[in-house]
Amino acid sequence: TQLLEQSPQFLSIQEGENLTVYCNSSSVFSSLQWYRQEPGEGPVLLVTVVTGGEVKKLKRLTFQFGDARKDSSLHITAAQPGDTGLYLCAGGSNYQLIWGAGTKLIIKP
Amino acid sequence: DARVTQTPRHKVTEMGQEVTMRCQPILGHNTVFWYRQTMMQGLELLAYFRNRAPLDDSGMPKDRFSAEMPDATLATLKIQPSEPRDSAVYFCASGIVDTQYFGPGTRLTVL
């Protein structure tokens, strides 16, 4: 059974701080995606990484796919209240996604 | 800006009633997924279709849930009879290969 473990489950920090969220598995995935979900809405795709070692940047967000394509990290620099939300990682496998349990992030002004 | 649409957005019903949720996937996407999200369980895959054919519905309680895709523009999820434990947010997503785009969800409350 493929599993994705996400950590931390919950993170509350002050505006301006940096943070990293991790997504780990013992399985290899064809792709790794990060989504953000806000209350009352569906998850919204932030980024897809497909190559081992790949790094993608989206403004203050940096996403990395592990060399072995089993893990990923999301780093936010100088977090802002607008970054608040539930961050979900998902591993691509045979047209389906294996989902992590999510990291609930709160950025306090 | 193409989006997945879901109706209704909210549904309150009594135990034993039939509930039907509808989804219009993004045109051109060949996969459609139904998920259920609760605080306790997170995001659970209920069923998914590829090119309108059901590929996996192992996540659904078979005795009460059914999912269909009568045409490329409509996917339905039906619960009959509904139970209080079915209360959750139900999401439809459509996609190509591994990427999925979610609708806004149907928040179901079964009393």
PDB file of C-alpha atoms in Angstrom:
ATOM      1  CA  THR A   1       0.000   0.000   0.000  1.00  0.00           C
ATOM      2  CA  GLN A   2       1.361   3.374  -1.001  1.00  0.00           C
ATOM      3  CA  LEU A   3       1.352   5.998   1.734  1.00  0.00           C
ATOM      4  CA  LEU A   4       2.423   9.610   1.917  1.00  0.00           C
ATOM      5  CA  GLU A   5       3.292  10.987   5.328  1.00  0.00           C
ATOM      6  CA  GLN A   6       3.082  14.705   5.719  1.00  0.00           C
ATOM      7  CA  SER A   7       4.642  16.705   8.531  1.00  0.00           C
ATOM      8  CA  PRO A   8       3.978  18.703  10.517  1.00  0.00           C
ATOM      9  CA  GLN A   9       0.225  18.214  10.750  1.00  0.00           C
ATOM     10  CA  PHE A  10      -0.243  21.691  12.142  1.00  0.00           C
ATOM     11  CA  LEU A  11       1.929  24.811  12.123  1.00  0.00           C
ATOM     12  CA  SER A  12       1.205  28.254  13.494  1.00  0.00           C
ATOM     13  CA  ILE A  13       3.868  30.932  13.009  1.00  0.00           C
ATOM     14  CA  GLN A  14       4.242  34.698  12.871  1.00  0.00           C
ATOM     15  CA  GLU A  15       4.214  36.690   9.674  1.00  0.00           C
ATOM     16  CA  GLY A  16       7.697  37.011   8.236  1.00  0.00           C
ATOM     17  CA  GLU A  17       9.012  33.657   9.430  1.00  0.00           C
ATOM     18  CA  ASN A  18      10.172  30.843   7.179  1.00  0.00           C
ATOM     19  CA  LEU A  19       8.787  27.310   7.248  1.00  0.00           C
ATOM     20  CA  THR A  20       9.159  23.933   5.592  1.00  0.00           C
ATOM     21  CA  VAL A  21       6.558  21.204   5.134  1.00  0.00           C
ATOM     22  CA  TYR A  22       7.631  17.660   4.351  1.00  0.00           C
ATOM     23  CA  CYS A  23       6.044  14.835   2.423  1.00  0.00           C
ATOM     24  CA  ASN A  24       7.658  11.382   2.689  1.00  0.00           C
ATOM     25  CA  SER A  25       7.017   7.924   1.337  1.00  0.00           C
ATOM     26  CA  SER A  26       8.722   4.590   0.823  1.00  0.00           C
ATOM     27  CA  SER A  27       7.163   4.428  -2.647  1.00  0.00           C
ATOM     28  CA  VAL A  28       8.353   5.976  -5.882  1.00  0.00           C
ATOM     29  CA  PHE A  29       5.934   8.305  -7.627  1.00  0.00           C
ATOM     30  CA  SER A  30       5.760   9.435 -11.229  1.00  0.00           C
ATOM     31  CA  SER A  31       4.992  12.953 -10.039  1.00  0.00           C
ATOM     32  CA  LEU A  32       4.469  14.868  -6.839  1.00  0.00           C
ATOM     33  CA  GLN A  33       1.947  17.633  -6.526  1.00  0.00           C
ATOM     34  CA  TRP A  34       1.228  20.266  -3.922  1.00  0.00           C
ATOM     35  CA  TYR A  35      -2.234  21.720  -3.401  1.00  0.00           C
ATOM     36  CA  ARG A  36      -3.552  24.450  -1.122  1.00  0.00           C
ATOM     37  CA  GLN A  37      -7.080  24.354   0.203  1.00  0.00           C
ATOM     38  CA  GLU A  38      -8.906  27.251   1.803  1.00  0.00           C
ATOM     39  CA  PRO A  39     -12.047  26.878   3.936  1.00  0.00           C
ATOM     40  CA  GLY A  40     -15.148  26.160   1.863  1.00  0.00           C
ATOM     41  CA  GLU A  41     -13.200  25.495  -1.314  1.00  0.00           C
ATOM     42  CA  GLY A  42     -11.638  22.567  -3.104  1.00  0.00           C
ATOM     43  CA  PRO A  43      -7.879  21.991  -3.217  1.00  0.00           C
ATOM     44  CA  VAL A  44      -6.100  24.147  -5.784  1.00  0.00           C
ATOM     45  CA  LEU A  45      -3.021  22.865  -7.570  1.00  0.00           C
ATOM     46  CA  LEU A  46       0.124  24.863  -6.783  1.00  0.00           C
ATOM     47  CA  VAL A  47       2.799  22.876  -8.581  1.00  0.00           C
ATOM     48  CA  THR A  48       3.695  19.531 -10.130  1.00  0.00           C
ATOM     49  CA  VAL A  49       7.230  18.142  -9.999  1.00  0.00           C
ATOM     50  CA  VAL A  50       8.145  15.132 -12.093  1.00  0.00           C
ATOM     51  CA  THR A  51      11.940  14.792 -12.184  1.00  0.00           C
ATOM     52  CA  GLY A  52      14.057  13.551  -9.274  1.00  0.00           C
ATOM     53  CA  GLY A  53      15.914  16.493  -7.752  1.00  0.00           C
ATOM     54  CA  GLU A  54      13.662  19.019  -9.445  1.00  0.00           C
ATOM     55  CA  VAL A  55      13.202  22.394  -7.762  1.00  0.00           C
ATOM     56  CA  LYS A  56      10.403  24.772  -8.677  1.00  0.00           C
ATOM     57  CA  LYS A  57       9.783  28.252  -7.340  1.00  0.00           C
ATOM     58  CA  LEU A  58       6.477  30.055  -7.147  1.00  0.00           C
ATOM     59  CA  LYS A  59       7.166  33.537  -5.741  1.00  0.00           C
ATOM     60  CA  ARG A  60       8.020  32.867  -2.053  1.00  0.00           C
ATOM     61  CA  LEU A  61       7.267  29.131  -2.296  1.00  0.00           C
ATOM     62  CA  THR A  62      10.003  26.637  -3.204  1.00  0.00           C
ATOM     63  CA  PHE A  63       9.126  23.035  -4.014  1.00  0.00           C
ATOM     64  CA  GLN A  64      11.625  20.210  -4.212  1.00  0.00           C
ATOM     65  CA  PHE A  65      11.248  16.614  -5.386  1.00  0.00           C
ATOM     66  CA  GLY A  66      13.670  14.146  -3.832  1.00  0.00           C
ATOM     67  CA  ASP A  67      16.316  12.531  -6.016  1.00  0.00           C
ATOM     68  CA  ALA A  68      14.654   9.122  -5.627  1.00  0.00           C
ATOM     69  CA  ARG A  69      11.166  10.566  -6.277  1.00  0.00           C
ATOM     70  CA  LYS A  70       9.917   9.343  -2.894  1.00  0.00           C
ATOM     71  CA  ASP A  71       9.742  12.604  -0.988  1.00  0.00           C
ATOM     72  CA  SER A  72       9.161  16.304  -1.400  1.00  0.00           C
ATOM     73  CA  SER A  73       9.320  19.536   0.537  1.00  0.00           C
ATOM     74  CA  LEU A  74       7.607  22.881   0.401  1.00  0.00           C
ATOM     75  CA  HIS A  75       9.492  25.869   1.778  1.00  0.00           C
ATOM     76  CA  ILE A  76       7.834  29.232   2.321  1.00  0.00           C
ATOM     77  CA  THR A  77      10.005  32.296   2.797  1.00  0.00           C
ATOM     78  CA  ALA A  78       8.726  35.288   4.751  1.00  0.00           C
ATOM     79  CA  ALA A  79       5.270  33.798   5.307  1.00  0.00           C
ATOM     80  CA  GLN A  80       2.268  36.091   5.006  1.00  0.00           C
ATOM     81  CA  PRO A  81      -1.271  35.796   6.408  1.00  0.00           C
ATOM     82  CA  GLY A  82      -2.458  35.056   2.866  1.00  0.00           C
ATOM     83  CA  ASP A  83      -0.462  31.810   2.966  1.00  0.00           C
ATOM     84  CA  THR A  84      -2.840  30.442   5.617  1.00  0.00           C
ATOM     85  CA  GLY A  85      -4.543  27.241   4.519  1.00  0.00           C
ATOM     86  CA  LEU A  86      -4.364  23.468   4.320  1.00  0.00           C
ATOM     87  CA  TYR A  87      -1.409  22.261   2.245  1.00  0.00           C
ATOM     88  CA  LEU A  88      -1.754  18.814   0.714  1.00  0.00           C
ATOM     89  CA  CYS A  89       0.859  16.778  -1.101  1.00  0.00           C
ATOM     90  CA  ALA A  90      -0.155  14.049  -3.529  1.00  0.00           C
ATOM     91  CA  GLY A  91       1.906  11.437  -5.339  1.00  0.00           C
ATOM     92  CA  GLY A  92       1.008  10.411  -8.858  1.00  0.00           C
ATOM     93  CA  SER A  93       0.642   6.702  -9.478  1.00  0.00           C
ATOM     94  CA  ASN A  94      -1.131   5.132 -12.443  1.00  0.00           C
ATOM     95  CA  TYR A  95      -3.498   8.038 -13.135  1.00  0.00           C
ATOM     96  CA  GLN A  96      -4.470   8.266  -9.472  1.00  0.00           C
ATOM     97  CA  LEU A  97      -3.140  10.450  -6.672  1.00  0.00           C
ATOM     98  CA  ILE A  98      -2.039   9.159  -3.284  1.00  0.00           C
ATOM     99  CA  TRP A  99      -2.768  11.908  -0.782  1.00  0.00           C
ATOM    100  CA  GLY A 100      -1.004  13.066   2.346  1.00  0.00           C
ATOM    101  CA  ALA A 101      -3.149  13.991   5.350  1.00  0.00           C
ATOM    102  CA  GLY A 102      -2.298  17.676   4.992  1.00  0.00           C
ATOM    103  CA  THR A 103      -0.569  20.421   6.947  1.00  0.00           C
ATOM    104  CA  LYS A 104      -2.773  23.078   8.437  1.00  0.00           C
ATOM    105  CA  LEU A 105      -0.803  26.312   8.291  1.00  0.00           C
ATOM    106  CA  ILE A 106      -1.755  29.486  10.142  1.00  0.00           C
ATOM    107  CA  ILE A 107       0.215  32.671   9.654  1.00  0.00           C
ATOM    108  CA  LYS A 108      -0.463  35.241  12.364  1.00  0.00           C
ATOM    109  CA  PRO A 109      -0.150  38.947  11.526  1.00  0.00           C
TER     110      PRO A 109
ATOM    111  CA  ASP B   1     -11.148  30.031 -17.278  1.00  0.00           C
ATOM    112  CA  ALA B   2     -12.326  26.398 -17.299  1.00  0.00           C
ATOM    113  CA  ARG B   3     -13.527  25.038 -13.953  1.00  0.00           C
ATOM    114  CA  VAL B   4     -15.127  21.956 -12.505  1.00  0.00           C
ATOM    115  CA  THR B   5     -18.650  22.756 -11.357  1.00  0.00           C
ATOM    116  CA  GLN B   6     -20.631  20.903  -8.709  1.00  0.00           C
ATOM    117  CA  THR B   7     -24.244  21.089  -7.651  1.00  0.00           C
ATOM    118  CA  PRO B   8     -25.670  21.523  -5.138  1.00  0.00           C
ATOM    119  CA  ARG B   9     -23.116  23.401  -3.027  1.00  0.00           C
ATOM    120  CA  HIS B  10     -24.993  22.545   0.158  1.00  0.00           C
ATOM    121  CA  LYS B  11     -27.494  19.815   0.959  1.00  0.00           C
ATOM    122  CA  VAL B  12     -29.287  19.086   4.216  1.00  0.00           C
ATOM    123  CA  THR B  13     -31.411  15.973   4.265  1.00  0.00           C
ATOM    124  CA  GLU B  14     -32.891  13.477   6.649  1.00  0.00           C
ATOM    125  CA  MET B  15     -31.595   9.992   7.239  1.00  0.00           C
ATOM    126  CA  GLY B  16     -32.985   7.529   4.703  1.00  0.00           C
ATOM    127  CA  GLN B  17     -33.432  10.053   1.906  1.00  0.00           C
ATOM    128  CA  GLU B  18     -31.768   9.786  -1.480  1.00  0.00           C
ATOM    129  CA  VAL B  19     -29.042  12.303  -2.304  1.00  0.00           C
ATOM    130  CA  THR B  20     -27.715  12.993  -5.786  1.00  0.00           C
ATOM    131  CA  MET B  21     -24.651  15.141  -6.386  1.00  0.00           C
ATOM    132  CA  ARG B  22     -23.677  16.313  -9.849  1.00  0.00           C
ATOM    133  CA  CYS B  23     -20.401  17.347 -11.402  1.00  0.00           C
ATOM    134  CA  GLN B  24     -19.475  18.891 -14.719  1.00  0.00           C
ATOM    135  CA  PRO B  25     -15.811  18.130 -15.451  1.00  0.00           C
ATOM    136  CA  ILE B  26     -13.538  20.373 -17.474  1.00  0.00           C
ATOM    137  CA  LEU B  27     -14.008  19.759 -21.190  1.00  0.00           C
ATOM    138  CA  GLY B  28     -11.233  17.604 -22.562  1.00  0.00           C
ATOM    139  CA  HIS B  29     -10.249  15.995 -19.279  1.00  0.00           C
ATOM    140  CA  ASN B  30     -10.369  12.207 -19.499  1.00  0.00           C
ATOM    141  CA  THR B  31     -10.401  11.330 -15.799  1.00  0.00           C
ATOM    142  CA  VAL B  32     -13.046  12.154 -13.199  1.00  0.00           C
ATOM    143  CA  PHE B  33     -12.730  11.493  -9.478  1.00  0.00           C
ATOM    144  CA  TRP B  34     -15.126  11.584  -6.534  1.00  0.00           C
ATOM    145  CA  TYR B  35     -13.655  12.273  -3.103  1.00  0.00           C
ATOM    146  CA  ARG B  36     -15.071  12.656   0.382  1.00  0.00           C
ATOM    147  CA  GLN B  37     -13.381  14.907   2.923  1.00  0.00           C
ATOM    148  CA  THR B  38     -13.930  14.895   6.675  1.00  0.00           C
ATOM    149  CA  MET B  39     -11.910  16.287   9.546  1.00  0.00           C
ATOM    150  CA  MET B  40     -11.196  12.805  10.850  1.00  0.00           C
ATOM    151  CA  GLN B  41     -10.353  10.967   7.621  1.00  0.00           C
ATOM    152  CA  GLY B  42      -9.037  13.697   5.380  1.00  0.00           C
ATOM    153  CA  LEU B  43      -9.465  13.250   1.627  1.00  0.00           C
ATOM    154  CA  GLU B  44     -10.756   9.787   0.662  1.00  0.00           C
ATOM    155  CA  LEU B  45     -11.083   8.555  -2.897  1.00  0.00           C
ATOM    156  CA  LEU B  46     -14.539   7.091  -3.515  1.00  0.00           C
ATOM    157  CA  ALA B  47     -14.481   6.363  -7.251  1.00  0.00           C
ATOM    158  CA  TYR B  48     -12.865   7.341 -10.483  1.00  0.00           C
ATOM    159  CA  PHE B  49     -13.516   7.156 -14.185  1.00  0.00           C
ATOM    160  CA  ARG B  50     -11.262   7.258 -17.204  1.00  0.00           C
ATOM    161  CA  ASN B  51     -12.840   8.044 -20.561  1.00  0.00           C
ATOM    162  CA  ARG B  52     -16.214   7.628 -18.790  1.00  0.00           C
ATOM    163  CA  ALA B  53     -15.495   4.036 -17.793  1.00  0.00           C
ATOM    164  CA  PRO B  54     -15.500   3.286 -14.044  1.00  0.00           C
ATOM    165  CA  LEU B  55     -12.042   2.075 -13.058  1.00  0.00           C
ATOM    166  CA  ASP B  56     -12.097   1.956  -9.298  1.00  0.00           C
ATOM    167  CA  ASP B  57     -14.929   2.313  -6.825  1.00  0.00           C
ATOM    168  CA  SER B  58     -13.379   0.310  -4.018  1.00  0.00           C
ATOM    169  CA  GLY B  59     -13.574   3.319  -1.703  1.00  0.00           C
ATOM    170  CA  MET B  60     -17.363   3.447  -1.844  1.00  0.00           C
ATOM    171  CA  PRO B  61     -19.821   1.628   0.401  1.00  0.00           C
ATOM    172  CA  LYS B  62     -21.354  -0.436  -2.408  1.00  0.00           C
ATOM    173  CA  ASP B  63     -24.672  -1.030  -0.734  1.00  0.00           C
ATOM    174  CA  ARG B  64     -25.624   2.634  -0.651  1.00  0.00           C
ATOM    175  CA  PHE B  65     -23.332   4.613  -2.956  1.00  0.00           C
ATOM    176  CA  SER B  66     -23.275   4.607  -6.728  1.00  0.00           C
ATOM    177  CA  ALA B  67     -21.304   6.688  -9.225  1.00  0.00           C
ATOM    178  CA  GLU B  68     -22.051   7.084 -12.898  1.00  0.00           C
ATOM    179  CA  MET B  69     -20.932   9.106 -15.867  1.00  0.00           C
ATOM    180  CA  PRO B  70     -23.823   9.168 -18.345  1.00  0.00           C
ATOM    181  CA  ASP B  71     -21.916  11.452 -20.713  1.00  0.00           C
ATOM    182  CA  ALA B  72     -18.650  13.355 -20.924  1.00  0.00           C
ATOM    183  CA  THR B  73     -20.174  16.476 -19.369  1.00  0.00           C
ATOM    184  CA  LEU B  74     -21.847  14.914 -16.344  1.00  0.00           C
ATOM    185  CA  ALA B  75     -20.768  12.724 -13.448  1.00  0.00           C
ATOM    186  CA  THR B  76     -23.136  11.797 -10.630  1.00  0.00           C
ATOM    187  CA  LEU B  77     -22.720  10.412  -7.128  1.00  0.00           C
ATOM    188  CA  LYS B  78     -25.811   8.986  -5.497  1.00  0.00           C
ATOM    189  CA  ILE B  79     -26.388   7.906  -1.910  1.00  0.00           C
ATOM    190  CA  GLN B  80     -29.474   5.831  -1.161  1.00  0.00           C
ATOM    191  CA  PRO B  81     -30.369   5.630   1.661  1.00  0.00           C
ATOM    192  CA  SER B  82     -28.325   8.351   3.303  1.00  0.00           C
ATOM    193  CA  GLU B  83     -27.064   8.029   6.874  1.00  0.00           C
ATOM    194  CA  PRO B  84     -25.712  10.605   9.351  1.00  0.00           C
ATOM    195  CA  ARG B  85     -22.198   9.183   8.957  1.00  0.00           C
ATOM    196  CA  ASP B  86     -22.302  10.253   5.285  1.00  0.00           C
ATOM    197  CA  SER B  87     -22.143  13.895   6.393  1.00  0.00           C
ATOM    198  CA  ALA B  88     -19.022  15.330   4.747  1.00  0.00           C
ATOM    199  CA  VAL B  89     -17.846  17.508   1.880  1.00  0.00           C
ATOM    200  CA  TYR B  90     -17.883  15.657  -1.431  1.00  0.00           C
ATOM    201  CA  PHE B  91     -15.497  16.815  -4.125  1.00  0.00           C
ATOM    202  CA  CYS B  92     -15.404  16.066  -7.796  1.00  0.00           C
ATOM    203  CA  ALA B  93     -12.137  16.497  -9.662  1.00  0.00           C
ATOM    204  CA  SER B  94     -11.249  16.108 -13.302  1.00  0.00           C
ATOM    205  CA  GLY B  95      -7.844  15.795 -14.839  1.00  0.00           C
ATOM    206  CA  ILE B  96      -5.346  14.623 -17.372  1.00  0.00           C
ATOM    207  CA  VAL B  97      -2.734  11.999 -16.414  1.00  0.00           C
ATOM    208  CA  ASP B  98      -1.789  12.752 -12.774  1.00  0.00           C
ATOM    209  CA  THR B  99      -3.001  16.333 -12.492  1.00  0.00           C
ATOM    210  CA  GLN B 100      -6.418  16.947 -10.939  1.00  0.00           C
ATOM    211  CA  TYR B 101      -8.585  20.042 -10.779  1.00  0.00           C
ATOM    212  CA  PHE B 102     -11.186  20.196  -8.057  1.00  0.00           C
ATOM    213  CA  GLY B 103     -14.678  21.572  -7.937  1.00  0.00           C
ATOM    214  CA  PRO B 104     -15.913  23.645  -4.987  1.00  0.00           C
ATOM    215  CA  GLY B 105     -17.531  20.646  -3.299  1.00  0.00           C
ATOM    216  CA  THR B 106     -20.963  19.705  -2.003  1.00  0.00           C
ATOM    217  CA  ARG B 107     -21.350  20.007   1.748  1.00  0.00           C
ATOM    218  CA  LEU B 108     -23.768  17.244   2.785  1.00  0.00           C
ATOM    219  CA  THR B 109     -25.452  17.126   6.172  1.00  0.00           C
ATOM    220  CA  VAL B 110     -27.601  14.109   6.986  1.00  0.00           C
ATOM    221  CA  LEU B 111     -29.763  14.584  10.067  1.00  0.00           C
TER     222      LEU B 111
END
